[in-house]
Amino acid sequence: MTRLALVDCNNFFCSCERVFNPALVGKPVVVLSNNDGCIISRSEEAKALGIPMGAPLHEQEAVIRKHGVRVFSSNYTLYGDMSARVMSILREEVPAIEIYSIDEAFLGLPANFTKESALALRAKVLQWTGIPVCIGIGSTKLLAKLANRHAKKNREITGGVFDLAGYPDPEGIMAATPTDGLWGVGRNLALHLKGIGITTALEFKQADPAAIRRSMGVIGERMLRELNGIPCLELEEMPPDKKGVMASRSFGALVESLEELEEALANHVARAAEKIRHHGLLATRMEVFLRTNRFRKDDPQYSPGIGITLDRPSNATGELMSTARELLRRIYRPGYRYKKTGVQLANLVSEEEYQPTLFETPRPRIDIDRIVDEINRRMGDPKNPVITRASQGTERSVKGWKMRSERHSPHYTTDWNQLPEAKVGF
DNA sequence: TCTGGGGTCCTAGGACCC
DNA sequence: TCTGGGGTCCTAGGACCC
């Protein structure tokens, strides 16, 4: 029987903040989404205060003030670097790894990997990076996820590690797991399952495959099989090719003018284009969208989107910017207060494999975009590139729409000017 | 006053072709 | 009353995840 482990960093963003700021240990800490809008990571102490995942910051102001909760804007530069450190340790320990997200990885386990191995691995990651993790072991991805959930919820008993594959009563665990605790079952599917009389993981496991197939399609059938220990989801050691790249942001304040929307969109295009160049890809399709603020029920709502197939695949910032601007002008209507704009570059193809048509203008030999990318990368901060296009606005002009990020911690690990300081007292 | 961003996969339905 | 059928490709939309 093959066994997989799911390693998951605990409260990852909060844990990263604590590594370089030990004064936060034992204190309630939360990390905010982009634009400082929602709470997307909570320390155990913050969870204990009843602060829900995804809650808008403004709804939690009272409890934050009352209990002195420490609040941070998200610092993806720091989290990305810490993630790479954790993953590199995992990679050394097992023959196969799939990095599933910034804070999770599936491991293919060798036969001699025991619960003790998992405890030792957990201790090593903690000692080397300062990041606590939980580890769940099972015979399929879904079961490893389930084991991980159990390890996390019962940390005092499990020590952060749970091996469902070696556990004598796996069905007991499943009976205690509600369907929405399963990987792949969200609010809607949980409701649907309830409608056909299934409320726990165990009931799902024992359900009639044909009935599940009928009412939930292949997704349901796959989950059912995985629950029964029949693997349907392979370990993907090579990340599959990207299908699309999206860049969008909410504005710090609502925006009405086309000029400001164009400026913001130009920045998103610049980021998306840089990203696909970095991966050696060309976009074949572009989609541009606008959103008004759906939470302001009294405001007139207008959230259009438009997509086109490009005349020729491209990753050239200037070219993509002018296409994006045309699309934006087609959907823009004055008189609305917009909250967000964004661009999606889709149907990506590899630069190497792409065959230009006979009459296509060859690309310039000196690629300005690449030179700019290199300079921006070396000079540091992804939020404030040193070289931008005029269409991306000036420091002054972007004030009108730029997102908020007011409680940033330093880039402790990726910027020489922001290294943590150790004060030694005698 | 204030409510994230970036992905994946699946399905249904329309356009088009033979 | 009668009005082909089946395949492919594309797009939109929904669901979920972190």
mmCIF file of C-alpha atoms (C1' of nucleotides) in Angstrom, chain A residues 33 58 222 246 248-250 275 296 339-340, chain B residues 1-11:
data_model
loop_
_atom_site.group_PDB
_atom_site.id
_atom_site.type_symbol
_atom_site.label_atom_id
_atom_site.label_comp_id
_atom_site.label_asym_id
_atom_site.label_seq_id
_atom_site.Cartn_x
_atom_site.Cartn_y
_atom_site.Cartn_z
ATOM 1 C CA SER A 33 -5.433 40.039 3.081
ATOM 2 C CA HIS A 58 -13.481 46.427 10.456
ATOM 3 C CA ARG A 222 -13.491 10.477 -7.088
ATOM 4 C CA MET A 246 -4.270 36.739 -13.223
ATOM 5 C CA SER A 248 -5.952 42.210 -9.983
ATOM 6 C CA ARG A 249 -6.318 44.354 -6.889
ATOM 7 C CA SER A 250 -9.038 46.146 -5.050
ATOM 8 C CA LYS A 275 5.178 36.646 -14.585
ATOM 9 C CA ARG A 296 -22.525 48.722 -1.157
ATOM 10 C CA LYS A 339 -13.737 48.779 -6.558
ATOM 11 C CA LYS A 340 -11.447 46.637 -8.609
ATOM 12 C "C1'" DT B 1 -15.490 54.665 6.598
ATOM 13 C "C1'" DC B 2 -13.997 49.483 6.150
ATOM 14 C "C1'" DT B 3 -15.247 43.199 2.991
ATOM 15 C "C1'" DG B 4 -8.330 39.588 -0.840
ATOM 16 C "C1'" DG B 5 -6.017 37.475 -4.747
ATOM 17 C "C1'" DG B 6 -4.834 33.788 -7.589
ATOM 18 C "C1'" DG B 7 -5.592 29.478 -9.006
ATOM 19 C "C1'" DT B 8 -7.892 24.609 -10.686
ATOM 20 C "C1'" DC B 9 -11.387 21.596 -12.499
ATOM 21 C "C1'" DC B 10 -15.948 20.412 -14.285
ATOM 22 C "C1'" DT B 11 -20.218 21.080 -16.893
#
